[in-house]
mmCIF file of C-alpha atoms in Angstrom:
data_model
loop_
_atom_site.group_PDB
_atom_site.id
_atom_site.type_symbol
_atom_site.label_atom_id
_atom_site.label_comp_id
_atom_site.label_asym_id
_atom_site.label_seq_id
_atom_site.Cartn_x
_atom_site.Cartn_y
_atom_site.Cartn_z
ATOM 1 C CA UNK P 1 46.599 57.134 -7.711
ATOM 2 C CA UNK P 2 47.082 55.494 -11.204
ATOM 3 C CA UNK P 3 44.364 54.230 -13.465
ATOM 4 C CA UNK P 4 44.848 51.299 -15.289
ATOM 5 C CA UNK P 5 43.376 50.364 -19.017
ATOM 6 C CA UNK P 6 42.946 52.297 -22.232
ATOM 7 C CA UNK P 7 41.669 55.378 -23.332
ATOM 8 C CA UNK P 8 39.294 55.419 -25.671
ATOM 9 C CA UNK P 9 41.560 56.815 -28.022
ATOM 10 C CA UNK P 10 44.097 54.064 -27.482
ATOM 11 C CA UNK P 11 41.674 51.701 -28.085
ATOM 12 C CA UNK P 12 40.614 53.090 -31.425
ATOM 13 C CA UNK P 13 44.171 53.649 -32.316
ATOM 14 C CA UNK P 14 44.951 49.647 -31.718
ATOM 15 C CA UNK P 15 41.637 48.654 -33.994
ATOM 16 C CA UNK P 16 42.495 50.959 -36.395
ATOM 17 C CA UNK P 17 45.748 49.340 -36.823
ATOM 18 C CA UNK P 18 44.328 46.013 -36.267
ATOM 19 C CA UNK P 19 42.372 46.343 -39.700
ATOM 20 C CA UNK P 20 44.492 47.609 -41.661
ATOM 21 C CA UNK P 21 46.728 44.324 -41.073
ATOM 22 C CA UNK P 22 43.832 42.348 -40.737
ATOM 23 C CA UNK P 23 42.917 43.696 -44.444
ATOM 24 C CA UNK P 24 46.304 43.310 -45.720
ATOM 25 C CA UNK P 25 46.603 39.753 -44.615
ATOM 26 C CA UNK P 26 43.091 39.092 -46.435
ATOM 27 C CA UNK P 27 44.274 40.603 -49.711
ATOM 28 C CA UNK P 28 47.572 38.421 -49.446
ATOM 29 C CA UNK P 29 45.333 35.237 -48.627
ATOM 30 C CA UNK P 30 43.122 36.030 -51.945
ATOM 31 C CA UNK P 31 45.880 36.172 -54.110
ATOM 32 C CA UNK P 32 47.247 33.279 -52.903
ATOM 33 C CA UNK P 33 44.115 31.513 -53.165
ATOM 34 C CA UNK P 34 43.737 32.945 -56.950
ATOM 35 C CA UNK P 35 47.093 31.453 -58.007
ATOM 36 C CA UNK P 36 46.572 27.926 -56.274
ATOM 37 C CA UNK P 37 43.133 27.719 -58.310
ATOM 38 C CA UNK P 38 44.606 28.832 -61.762
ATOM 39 C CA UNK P 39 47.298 26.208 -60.903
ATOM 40 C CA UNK P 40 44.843 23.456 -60.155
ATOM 41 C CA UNK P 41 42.760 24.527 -63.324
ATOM 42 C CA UNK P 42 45.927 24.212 -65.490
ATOM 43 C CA UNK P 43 47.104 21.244 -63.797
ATOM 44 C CA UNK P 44 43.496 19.538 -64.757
ATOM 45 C CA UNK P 45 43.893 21.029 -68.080
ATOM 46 C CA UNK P 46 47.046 18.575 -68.451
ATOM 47 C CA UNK P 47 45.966 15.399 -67.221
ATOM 48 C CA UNK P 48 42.510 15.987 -69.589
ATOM 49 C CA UNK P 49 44.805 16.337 -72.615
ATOM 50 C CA UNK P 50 47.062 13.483 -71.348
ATOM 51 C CA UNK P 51 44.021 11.078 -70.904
ATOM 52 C CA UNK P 52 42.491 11.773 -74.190
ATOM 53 C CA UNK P 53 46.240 11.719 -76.061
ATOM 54 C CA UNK P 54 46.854 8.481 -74.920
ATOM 55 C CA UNK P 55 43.438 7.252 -75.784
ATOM 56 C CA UNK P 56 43.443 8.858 -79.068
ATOM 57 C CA UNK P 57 46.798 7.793 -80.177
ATOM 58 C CA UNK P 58 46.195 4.009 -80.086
ATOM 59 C CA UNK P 59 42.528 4.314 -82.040
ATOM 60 C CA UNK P 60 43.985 5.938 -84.347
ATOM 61 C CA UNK P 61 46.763 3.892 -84.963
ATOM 62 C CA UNK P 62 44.548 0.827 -84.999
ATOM 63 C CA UNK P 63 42.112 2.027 -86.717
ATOM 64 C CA UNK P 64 41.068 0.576 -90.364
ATOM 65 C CA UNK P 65 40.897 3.995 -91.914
ATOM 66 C CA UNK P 66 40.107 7.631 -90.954
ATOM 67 C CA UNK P 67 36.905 8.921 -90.846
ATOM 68 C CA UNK P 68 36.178 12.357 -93.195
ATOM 69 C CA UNK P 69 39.057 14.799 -92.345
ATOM 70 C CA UNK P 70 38.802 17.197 -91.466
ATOM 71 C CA UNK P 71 36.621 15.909 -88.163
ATOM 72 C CA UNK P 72 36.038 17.471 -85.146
ATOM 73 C CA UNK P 73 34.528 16.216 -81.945
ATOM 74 C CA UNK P 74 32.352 18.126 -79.538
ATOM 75 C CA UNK P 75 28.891 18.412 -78.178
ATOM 76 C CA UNK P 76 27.259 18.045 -81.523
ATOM 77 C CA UNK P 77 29.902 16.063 -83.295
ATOM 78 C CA UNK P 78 31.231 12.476 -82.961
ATOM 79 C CA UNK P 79 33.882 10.460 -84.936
ATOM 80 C CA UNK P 80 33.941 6.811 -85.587
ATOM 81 C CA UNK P 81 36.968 4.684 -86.038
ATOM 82 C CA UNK P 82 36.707 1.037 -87.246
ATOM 83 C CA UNK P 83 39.250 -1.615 -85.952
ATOM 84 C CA UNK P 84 40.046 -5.084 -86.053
ATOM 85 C CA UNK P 85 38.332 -8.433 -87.219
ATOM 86 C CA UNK P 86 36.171 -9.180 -85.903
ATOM 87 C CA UNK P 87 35.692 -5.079 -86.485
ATOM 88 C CA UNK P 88 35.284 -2.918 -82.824
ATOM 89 C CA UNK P 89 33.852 0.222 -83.279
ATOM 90 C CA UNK P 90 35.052 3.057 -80.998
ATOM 91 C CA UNK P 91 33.003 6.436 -81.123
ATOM 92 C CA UNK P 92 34.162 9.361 -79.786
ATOM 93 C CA UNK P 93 32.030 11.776 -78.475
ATOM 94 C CA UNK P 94 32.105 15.337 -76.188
ATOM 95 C CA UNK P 95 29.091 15.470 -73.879
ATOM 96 C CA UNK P 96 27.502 18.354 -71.669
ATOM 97 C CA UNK P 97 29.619 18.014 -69.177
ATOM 98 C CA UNK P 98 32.676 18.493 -70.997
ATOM 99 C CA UNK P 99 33.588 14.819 -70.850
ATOM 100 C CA UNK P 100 35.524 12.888 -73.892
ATOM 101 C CA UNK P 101 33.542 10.016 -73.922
ATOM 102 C CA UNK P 102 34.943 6.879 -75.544
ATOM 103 C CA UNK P 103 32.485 4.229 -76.490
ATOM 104 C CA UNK P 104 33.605 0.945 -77.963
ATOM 105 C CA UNK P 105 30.424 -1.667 -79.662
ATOM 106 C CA UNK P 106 28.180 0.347 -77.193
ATOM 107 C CA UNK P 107 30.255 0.126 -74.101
ATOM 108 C CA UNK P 108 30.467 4.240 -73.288
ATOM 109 C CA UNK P 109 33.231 5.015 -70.628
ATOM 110 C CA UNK P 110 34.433 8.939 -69.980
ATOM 111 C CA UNK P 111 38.397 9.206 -71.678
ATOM 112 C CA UNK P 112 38.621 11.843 -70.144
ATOM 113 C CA UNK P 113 37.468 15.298 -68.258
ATOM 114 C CA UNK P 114 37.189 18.941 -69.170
ATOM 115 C CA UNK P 115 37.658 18.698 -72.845
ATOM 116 C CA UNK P 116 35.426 21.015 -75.212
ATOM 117 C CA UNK P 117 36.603 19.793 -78.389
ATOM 118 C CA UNK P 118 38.838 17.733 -80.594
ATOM 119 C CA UNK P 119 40.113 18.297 -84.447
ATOM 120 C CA UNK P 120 41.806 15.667 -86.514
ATOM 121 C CA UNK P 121 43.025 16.530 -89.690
ATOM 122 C CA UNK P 122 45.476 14.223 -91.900
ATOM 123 C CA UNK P 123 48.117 14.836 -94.402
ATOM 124 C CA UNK P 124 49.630 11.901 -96.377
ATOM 125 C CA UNK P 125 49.739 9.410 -93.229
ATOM 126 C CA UNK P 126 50.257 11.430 -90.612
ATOM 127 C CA UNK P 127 47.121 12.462 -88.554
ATOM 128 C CA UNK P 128 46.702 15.656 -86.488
ATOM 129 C CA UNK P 129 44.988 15.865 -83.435
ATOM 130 C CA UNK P 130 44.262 19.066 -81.475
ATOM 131 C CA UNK P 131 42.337 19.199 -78.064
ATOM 132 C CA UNK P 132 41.172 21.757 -76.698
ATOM 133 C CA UNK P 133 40.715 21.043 -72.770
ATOM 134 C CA UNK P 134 37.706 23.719 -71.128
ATOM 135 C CA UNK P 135 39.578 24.967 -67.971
ATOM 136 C CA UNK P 136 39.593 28.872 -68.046
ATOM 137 C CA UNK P 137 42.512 30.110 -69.773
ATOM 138 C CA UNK P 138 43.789 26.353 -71.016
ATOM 139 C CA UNK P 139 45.532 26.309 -74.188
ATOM 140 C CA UNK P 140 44.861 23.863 -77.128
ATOM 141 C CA UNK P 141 47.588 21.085 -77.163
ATOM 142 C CA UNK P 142 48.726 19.448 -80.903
ATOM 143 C CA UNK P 143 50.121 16.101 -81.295
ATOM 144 C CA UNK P 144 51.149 13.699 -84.431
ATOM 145 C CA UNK P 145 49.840 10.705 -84.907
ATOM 146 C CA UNK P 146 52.547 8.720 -87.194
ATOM 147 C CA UNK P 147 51.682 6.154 -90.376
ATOM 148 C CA UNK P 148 51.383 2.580 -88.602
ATOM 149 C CA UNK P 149 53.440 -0.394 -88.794
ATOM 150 C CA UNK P 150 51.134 -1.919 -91.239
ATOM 151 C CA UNK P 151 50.870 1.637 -93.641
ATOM 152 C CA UNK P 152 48.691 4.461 -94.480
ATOM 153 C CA UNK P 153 45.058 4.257 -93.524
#
């Protein structure tokens, strides 16, 4: 007469096997899920930058003057631009969350997210800005800010 089922050794043999796919699958699903999050983080990095460029570009440009150059902008910095008649003052500040906030005559709104820092610096009348977004790995991104229609500041 036959028996039917496993041995015991059969049985460890199959979860034996069983894990070591099981564990390969799991390392496979962790670097996948590594990559997808430095993508996001990047990806957030560039619409931060984006946000505050665009932001940034047209206060400057309408903007009376520059403040003191070099100026940078962070958690305990701000920078003031002056615009307009009747004038509108814009501040920009950094707070602890890592927001660029953007307040204009006292109205504060958030420009944008994840930023640590910004630099302007000016030659002639061209302005330099560099922000630095606060993602993990996130590189700083430079842009030009060109003399205006109406001149220098």
């Amino acid at each position: 007469m036959r028996q039917r089922g496993f041995t015991l050794i059969e049985m460890m043999m199959g979860l034996a096997i069983l894990s070591i796919v099981t564990v390969a699958m799991a390392g496979t699903f962790l670097v996948a899920s590594r990559a997808v999050s430095n993508e996001a983080r990047a990806i957030a990095a560039d619409e931060a930058v984006s946000a505050a460029s665009l932001w940034l570009t047209r206060d400057l440009n309408s903007a009376a003057a520059l403040p003191v150059l070099p100026a940078t902008v962070n958690v305990a910095n701000t920078v003031t631009l002056t615009s307009g008649s009747p004038p509108v003052v814009v501040v920009y500040s950094v707070d602890n969350n890592r927001d660029l906030v953007r307040t204009v005559n006292g109205s504060a709104t958030t420009a944008a997210r994840g930023i640590t820092s910004v630099t302007i610096t000016a030659a002639g009348c061209y302005a330099t800005v560099t922000i630095q977004p606060s993602a993990t790995g996130a590189t700083a991104a430079t842009f030009n800010v060109s003399n205006r229609p109406g001149g220098c500041w």
